[in-house]
Short mmCIF file of C-alpha atoms in Angstrom, two decimals:
data_model
loop_
_atom_site.label_atom_id
_atom_site.label_comp_id
_atom_site.label_asym_id
_atom_site.label_seq_id
_atom_site.Cartn_x
_atom_site.Cartn_y
_atom_site.Cartn_z
CA MET A 107 0.05 0.02 0.02
CA LYS A 108 1.15 3.56 -0.90
CA ILE A 109 0.00 6.74 0.81
CA LEU A 110 0.78 10.18 -0.16
CA THR A 111 0.95 12.35 2.66
CA VAL A 112 0.53 16.26 1.93
CA VAL A 113 1.87 18.50 4.32
CA GLY A 114 2.94 22.31 4.49
CA ALA A 115 2.80 24.23 7.64
CA ARG A 116 3.97 23.62 11.37
CA PRO A 117 0.86 21.97 12.92
CA GLN A 118 0.94 19.48 9.68
CA PHE A 119 4.38 18.34 10.77
CA ILE A 120 3.41 17.51 14.34
CA LYS A 121 0.51 15.63 13.56
CA ALA A 122 2.25 13.68 10.62
CA SER A 123 5.01 12.73 13.16
CA ALA A 124 2.97 10.35 15.03
CA LEU A 125 1.25 8.55 12.07
CA SER A 126 4.42 8.58 9.83
CA SER A 127 5.90 6.71 12.89
CA ALA A 128 2.98 4.33 12.72
CA LEU A 129 3.14 3.77 9.01
CA GLY A 130 6.83 3.13 8.98
CA ALA A 131 6.82 0.23 11.34
CA VAL A 132 4.14 -1.60 9.19
CA PRO A 133 5.92 -3.92 6.31
CA GLY A 134 4.15 -3.25 3.42
CA ILE A 135 3.08 0.42 3.78
CA GLN A 136 5.37 3.00 1.81
CA GLU A 137 4.56 6.48 2.67
CA VAL A 138 5.48 9.22 0.54
CA LEU A 139 5.70 12.43 2.26
CA VAL A 140 4.94 15.61 0.08
CA HIS A 141 5.93 19.08 1.58
CA THR A 142 4.53 21.92 -0.42
CA GLY A 143 6.65 24.89 1.25
CA GLN A 144 3.74 26.54 2.43
CA HIS A 145 6.18 27.24 5.51
CA TYR A 146 9.46 27.64 4.56
CA ASP A 147 11.57 29.14 6.89
CA ALA A 148 14.07 26.67 8.32
CA ASN A 149 12.86 27.40 11.81
CA MET A 150 9.12 26.63 10.88
CA SER A 151 10.03 23.54 8.87
CA ASP A 152 13.30 21.77 8.83
CA VAL A 153 13.82 21.72 12.32
CA PHE A 154 10.44 20.19 12.95
CA PHE A 155 11.60 17.28 10.51
CA GLU A 156 14.89 16.79 12.65
CA GLU A 157 13.19 17.38 16.17
CA LEU A 158 10.11 14.94 15.21
CA GLY A 159 11.98 12.49 13.47
CA ILE A 160 10.19 12.44 10.27
CA PRO A 161 11.63 11.36 7.29
CA ALA A 162 12.93 13.89 4.86
CA PRO A 163 10.22 14.67 2.02
CA ALA A 164 10.20 12.68 -1.31
CA TYR A 165 8.94 15.97 -2.90
CA HIS A 166 9.63 19.68 -1.91
CA LEU A 167 7.55 21.86 -4.03
CA GLY A 168 8.90 25.28 -2.58
CA ILE A 169 5.78 27.15 -3.40
CA GLY A 170 6.17 29.27 -0.67
CA SER A 171 3.89 32.65 0.13
CA ALA A 172 1.45 33.83 -2.17
CA THR A 173 -2.27 35.05 -2.73
CA HIS A 174 -4.45 32.55 -1.37
CA GLY A 175 -5.54 31.75 -5.20
CA VAL A 176 -2.26 31.99 -6.61
CA GLN A 177 -0.70 29.63 -3.83
CA THR A 178 -3.34 27.21 -3.76
CA GLY A 179 -3.60 26.73 -7.60
CA GLU A 180 0.25 26.32 -7.86
CA MET A 181 -0.11 23.75 -5.14
CA LEU A 182 -2.91 21.94 -6.84
CA GLY A 183 -0.92 21.89 -9.93
CA ALA A 184 2.38 20.47 -8.46
CA ILE A 185 0.52 18.17 -6.15
CA GLU A 186 -1.60 16.61 -9.22
CA LYS A 187 1.88 15.78 -10.89
CA VAL A 188 3.15 14.13 -7.79
CA ILE A 189 -0.22 12.11 -7.71
CA GLN A 190 -0.13 10.87 -11.15
CA GLU A 191 3.54 9.90 -10.99
CA GLU A 192 3.15 8.16 -7.41
CA ARG A 193 -0.22 6.70 -8.15
CA PRO A 194 -0.85 6.34 -4.44
CA ASP A 195 -3.71 3.84 -2.75
CA TRP A 196 -4.69 7.09 -0.26
CA LEU A 197 -3.83 10.65 -0.14
CA LEU A 198 -3.45 11.91 3.28
CA VAL A 199 -3.95 15.38 4.55
CA TYR A 200 -4.12 17.33 7.98
CA GLY A 201 -6.08 20.08 9.19
CA ASP A 202 -7.22 23.41 7.18
CA THR A 203 -4.16 24.65 5.11
CA ASN A 204 -4.03 25.89 1.58
CA SER A 205 -1.74 22.95 1.12
CA THR A 206 -4.73 20.49 2.59
CA VAL A 207 -7.35 21.68 0.42
CA ALA A 208 -5.17 21.60 -2.67
CA GLY A 209 -4.06 17.93 -2.21
CA ALA A 210 -7.63 17.11 -1.54
CA LEU A 211 -8.93 18.58 -4.53
CA ALA A 212 -6.19 17.09 -6.64
CA ALA A 213 -6.41 13.65 -5.72
CA SER A 214 -10.37 13.58 -5.75
CA LYS A 215 -10.30 14.75 -9.46
CA LEU A 216 -7.85 12.08 -10.02
CA HIS A 217 -10.10 9.52 -8.21
CA VAL A 218 -7.41 8.88 -5.16
CA PRO A 219 -9.36 8.19 -2.20
CA VAL A 220 -8.67 10.89 0.22
CA ALA A 221 -8.10 10.51 4.18
CA HIS A 222 -8.51 13.67 6.50
CA VAL A 223 -7.04 13.81 9.73
CA GLU A 224 -8.76 16.39 12.09
CA ALA A 225 -12.11 16.49 9.95
CA GLY A 226 -15.12 18.22 11.20
CA LEU A 227 -13.88 21.27 12.86
CA ARG A 228 -16.09 24.39 12.09
CA SER A 229 -15.71 27.94 13.49
CA PHE A 230 -18.65 28.95 11.77
CA ASN A 231 -16.77 31.89 9.90
CA LYS A 232 -16.47 31.68 6.35
CA LYS A 233 -14.63 35.03 6.11
CA MET A 234 -11.36 32.61 7.59
CA PRO A 235 -9.64 31.16 4.76
CA GLU A 236 -9.15 27.99 6.88
CA GLU A 237 -12.87 27.52 7.40
CA ILE A 238 -13.53 27.04 3.54
CA ASN A 239 -10.73 24.88 3.43
CA ARG A 240 -11.98 22.34 6.16
CA ILE A 241 -15.22 22.30 4.73
CA LEU A 242 -14.00 21.90 1.01
CA THR A 243 -11.74 19.14 2.27
CA ASP A 244 -14.34 17.31 4.38
CA HIS A 245 -16.91 17.11 1.59
CA VAL A 246 -14.82 15.05 -0.98
CA SER A 247 -13.17 13.07 1.53
CA ASP A 248 -13.29 9.29 1.80
CA ALA A 249 -12.33 8.82 5.39
CA LEU A 250 -12.89 11.61 7.87
CA PHE A 251 -11.07 10.95 11.04
CA VAL A 252 -12.51 13.39 14.02
CA PRO A 253 -10.83 14.05 17.06
CA THR A 254 -13.99 15.11 18.96
CA SER A 255 -17.77 13.79 19.33
CA SER A 256 -18.85 17.59 18.35
CA ALA A 257 -16.58 17.19 15.24
CA ALA A 258 -18.55 14.35 14.03
CA GLU A 259 -21.80 16.17 14.78
CA HIS A 260 -20.89 19.20 12.72
CA LEU A 261 -20.02 16.73 9.82
CA ARG A 262 -23.33 14.88 10.65
CA ARG A 263 -24.91 18.24 10.02
CA GLU A 264 -23.93 18.72 6.49
CA GLY A 265 -24.85 15.33 5.59
CA ILE A 266 -21.65 13.53 6.09
CA PHE A 267 -21.98 10.50 8.19
CA GLY A 268 -21.82 6.50 8.30
CA PRO A 269 -18.80 4.18 8.18
CA GLN A 270 -16.63 6.88 6.58
CA VAL A 271 -16.59 9.11 9.47
CA HIS A 272 -13.97 7.63 12.50
CA LEU A 273 -13.75 9.49 16.12
CA VAL A 274 -10.38 8.53 16.78
CA GLY A 275 -9.09 11.38 18.91
CA ASP A 276 -6.35 13.78 18.41
CA VAL A 277 -3.02 12.90 16.86
CA MET A 278 -1.44 15.71 18.44
CA TYR A 279 -2.23 14.57 21.79
CA ASP A 280 -0.06 11.43 20.86
CA VAL A 281 2.86 13.67 20.17
CA ALA A 282 2.33 15.71 23.13
CA LEU A 283 2.52 12.04 25.53
CA ASN A 284 5.71 11.42 23.08
CA MET A 285 7.37 14.48 23.59
CA ALA A 286 6.80 16.15 26.91
CA GLU A 287 9.44 14.61 28.97
CA ARG A 288 12.08 15.09 26.02
CA ALA A 289 11.31 18.87 25.81
CA ARG A 290 11.88 19.29 29.30
CA GLU A 291 15.18 17.14 29.20
CA ARG A 292 16.57 18.62 25.89
CA SER A 293 15.51 22.14 25.31
CA PRO A 294 17.61 24.89 26.98
CA VAL A 295 15.26 27.66 25.88
CA LEU A 296 13.98 28.72 29.12
CA GLY A 297 17.51 29.10 30.81
CA ASP A 298 18.81 30.52 27.25
CA LEU A 299 15.83 33.57 27.34
CA GLY A 300 16.41 34.13 31.53
CA LEU A 301 13.19 32.69 31.98
CA THR A 302 11.69 30.98 35.11
CA GLU A 303 8.90 28.01 35.18
CA GLY A 304 5.23 30.01 35.83
CA GLY A 305 6.93 33.62 35.01
CA TYR A 306 6.10 35.03 31.83
CA ILE A 307 3.30 34.60 29.11
CA LEU A 308 3.76 32.78 25.79
CA SER A 309 2.42 34.45 22.68
CA THR A 310 2.14 33.72 19.02
CA VAL A 311 0.02 35.88 16.38
CA HIS A 312 -0.10 34.63 13.21
CA ARG A 313 -3.90 34.64 11.83
CA ALA A 314 -4.83 36.73 8.72
CA GLU A 315 -7.66 37.90 10.54
CA ASN A 316 -5.49 39.51 13.14
CA THR A 317 -2.29 40.66 10.46
CA ASP A 318 -4.32 41.63 7.92
CA GLN A 319 -6.47 43.94 10.20
CA PRO A 320 -4.23 47.09 11.47
CA GLU A 321 -6.60 47.96 14.12
CA ARG A 322 -6.60 44.09 15.32
CA LEU A 323 -2.66 43.86 15.13
CA ARG A 324 -2.13 47.16 16.39
CA ALA A 325 -4.51 46.24 19.49
CA ILE A 326 -2.95 42.98 20.15
CA ILE A 327 0.86 44.45 20.14
CA GLU A 328 -0.04 47.49 22.37
CA GLY A 329 -2.05 45.22 24.81
CA LEU A 330 0.96 42.80 25.02
CA ARG A 331 3.19 45.64 25.73
CA ALA A 332 1.10 46.95 28.49
CA VAL A 333 0.95 43.40 29.78
CA THR A 334 5.15 43.49 30.25
CA ARG A 335 4.50 45.88 33.16
CA GLN A 336 2.99 43.10 35.09
CA THR A 337 4.68 39.63 33.52
CA PRO A 338 7.37 39.00 30.92
CA VAL A 339 5.87 38.34 27.67
CA VAL A 340 7.78 36.18 24.98
CA LEU A 341 6.56 36.40 21.32
CA PRO A 342 8.16 33.80 18.62
CA LEU A 343 7.36 36.33 15.68
CA HIS A 344 6.11 34.48 12.69
CA PRO A 345 7.61 35.95 9.65
CA ARG A 346 4.62 37.47 8.10
CA THR A 347 3.53 39.06 11.37
CA LYS A 348 7.33 40.62 11.72
CA ARG A 349 7.12 41.88 8.01
CA ILE A 350 3.46 43.51 8.50
CA ALA A 351 4.49 45.20 11.84
CA LEU A 352 7.30 46.50 10.92
CA GLU A 353 5.45 48.14 7.86
CA MET A 354 3.00 49.56 10.23
CA GLY A 355 5.69 50.78 12.27
CA LEU A 356 4.71 48.83 15.50
CA GLU A 357 6.94 48.91 18.30
CA PHE A 358 7.40 45.83 20.54
CA GLY A 359 8.77 47.62 23.50
CA ASP A 360 9.74 45.32 26.31
CA ILE A 361 8.10 42.39 24.60
CA ARG A 362 10.77 39.64 24.36
CA VAL A 363 10.47 39.06 20.57
CA VAL A 364 12.50 36.01 19.43
CA ALA A 365 12.59 33.86 16.15
CA PRO A 366 10.33 31.16 15.56
CA VAL A 367 11.66 28.30 17.65
CA GLY A 368 11.80 24.66 17.08
CA TYR A 369 9.36 21.91 18.18
CA LEU A 370 11.07 21.09 21.52
CA ASP A 371 11.61 24.60 22.60
CA MET A 372 8.42 25.64 21.89
CA VAL A 373 6.65 22.41 23.79
CA ARG A 374 9.07 23.77 26.64
CA LEU A 375 7.93 27.27 26.30
CA GLU A 376 4.47 26.08 26.55
CA GLN A 377 5.11 23.66 29.60
CA GLY A 378 6.58 26.72 31.30
CA ALA A 379 4.35 29.76 30.82
CA ALA A 380 1.79 31.19 33.10
CA LEU A 381 -0.71 31.82 30.30
CA ILE A 382 -0.59 31.50 26.70
CA ALA A 383 -2.24 33.96 24.45
CA THR A 384 -2.54 33.14 20.86
CA ASP A 385 -4.58 32.84 17.53
CA SER A 386 -3.38 29.62 16.65
CA GLY A 387 -5.78 26.61 16.73
CA GLY A 388 -2.96 24.17 17.71
CA VAL A 389 -1.16 26.15 20.57
CA GLN A 390 -4.66 26.21 22.05
CA LYS A 391 -4.51 22.39 22.19
CA GLU A 392 -1.05 22.44 23.56
CA ALA A 393 -1.88 24.78 26.16
CA TYR A 394 -4.37 22.39 27.45
CA PHE A 395 -2.24 19.32 27.20
CA TYR A 396 0.32 20.96 29.65
CA ARG A 397 -2.65 22.17 31.69
CA VAL A 398 -1.68 25.97 30.96
CA PRO A 399 -4.55 28.03 30.68
CA CYS A 400 -4.96 30.06 27.51
CA VAL A 401 -6.37 33.29 25.72
CA THR A 402 -7.41 33.13 22.22
CA LEU A 403 -7.15 36.19 20.24
CA ARG A 404 -10.14 35.52 18.02
CA ASP A 405 -13.52 36.21 17.65
CA GLU A 406 -14.48 32.46 17.39
CA THR A 407 -12.70 29.36 17.73
CA GLU A 408 -12.97 25.55 16.19
CA TRP A 409 -12.21 24.09 19.87
CA THR A 410 -15.16 24.98 21.71
CA GLU A 411 -14.78 22.12 24.25
CA LEU A 412 -11.63 24.33 25.72
CA LEU A 413 -13.96 26.93 26.27
CA GLU A 414 -16.78 24.82 27.88
CA ALA A 415 -13.95 23.07 30.08
CA GLY A 416 -12.50 26.51 31.13
CA TRP A 417 -9.10 25.82 29.54
CA ASN A 418 -9.50 28.42 27.27
CA THR A 419 -11.09 32.27 26.70
CA LEU A 420 -12.02 33.79 23.51
CA LEU A 421 -10.88 37.54 23.66
CA THR A 422 -11.45 39.78 20.44
CA PRO A 423 -8.55 42.12 20.13
CA ALA A 424 -10.57 45.23 19.63
CA SER A 425 -8.22 47.29 21.69
CA ALA A 426 -4.99 47.34 23.73
CA GLU A 427 -7.06 47.77 27.23
CA GLN A 428 -9.08 44.70 26.28
CA VAL A 429 -6.23 42.54 25.35
CA GLU A 430 -4.30 43.73 28.40
CA GLY A 431 -7.28 43.26 30.58
CA GLY A 432 -8.25 39.65 29.23
CA ILE A 433 -5.02 38.48 29.83
CA VAL A 434 -4.02 39.60 33.12
CA SER A 435 -7.68 38.33 34.26
CA ARG A 436 -6.99 34.78 33.26
CA LEU A 437 -3.53 34.83 35.28
CA GLY A 438 -3.60 32.04 37.66
CA GLN A 439 -7.00 30.33 36.61
CA ARG A 440 -7.40 26.91 35.92
CA GLY A 441 -9.92 24.63 33.78
CA GLN A 442 -11.70 21.08 34.74
CA ASP A 443 -9.67 18.04 34.91
CA VAL A 444 -11.43 16.43 32.06
CA ALA A 445 -10.00 14.04 28.99
CA LEU A 446 -10.98 15.85 25.75
CA TYR A 447 -8.83 14.32 22.93
CA GLY A 448 -9.00 10.51 23.33
CA THR A 449 -6.24 8.39 24.94
CA GLY A 450 -3.25 9.24 22.91
CA ASP A 451 -3.52 6.52 20.32
CA ALA A 452 -5.35 8.10 17.39
CA ALA A 453 -2.42 7.13 15.08
CA ARG A 454 -2.72 3.68 15.39
CA GLN A 455 -6.62 4.00 15.25
CA ILE A 456 -6.17 6.01 11.97
CA LEU A 457 -3.55 3.22 10.60
CA GLN A 458 -6.10 0.59 11.32
CA VAL A 459 -8.77 2.02 9.15
CA LEU A 460 -6.40 2.94 6.40
CA ARG A 461 -4.97 -0.82 6.22
CA GLY A 462 -8.61 -2.01 6.19
CA PRO A 463 -9.96 -5.28 7.64
CA ALA A 464 -7.42 -7.94 8.35
#
């Protein structure tokens, strides 16, 4: 059996590591990894492959940044060529990026079955490019692996149900269980940055809904600057966010701005934080995995169970005062002690489905 896996962004590298490891352990299964190049910075790409033990991609498409239409179109054509050359039994995609929807569309038009890991998530905001990608991918997929029962319910309401929908838990939880202790042992990042356990706030900002709206990005940066009067803030800065902030003339003040960090360093920063403020879907979950309270700098989230369990709070970044107040008010708060994302064996369950009946 040949499985063609398409990845392009940091969260997908993390998810793919769990399943790639499981696939590689089974004789007779060949995984062909395709990296679209959507995240092309070495700190957001190469180091993740190294630290997570993911085999080097068989194909690196090198497409990089562009408008959504141009980027998705270039990926669609390039992935189509790879599919025609490799003739896989399955095409496997993760999450909600342009890489995901391009892979799914290319495969479906060539009549190659599509497996979507992290299917069924919905923010119910179609202004988000990620929401369009999720919906389109789910509706052309042949196997949909959902992390939560609410994700399965979203699919059912859209007419997708039956044996093609599989509730398996979250592969990111698989990785978190495997990597948590390794990060504590191997990452020197807290010492390198002069940070103490529980003595800082970690923030990440990259979503277009924040970076492409100047008033929101200004509110976030100025709000984080205000928070530093009380607690240090560490901000691994996404290249696109950095570019836009510089174009706007935004000043980071006492925010500890660092370059994007590798996976183990990011896990260690998450583990040691007093609170995480982010607009990332994956980081919201990682905060919960390490039992760190989270403030999500968005109007909505696809991970609603984190809100219900008290580990996450939504914060619309309308002003610096709102950002500062929303973050400071969450310091010291914790959520319920509940298990939300399975038992850490999602990759094994997905593998069983892809292999078919014994």
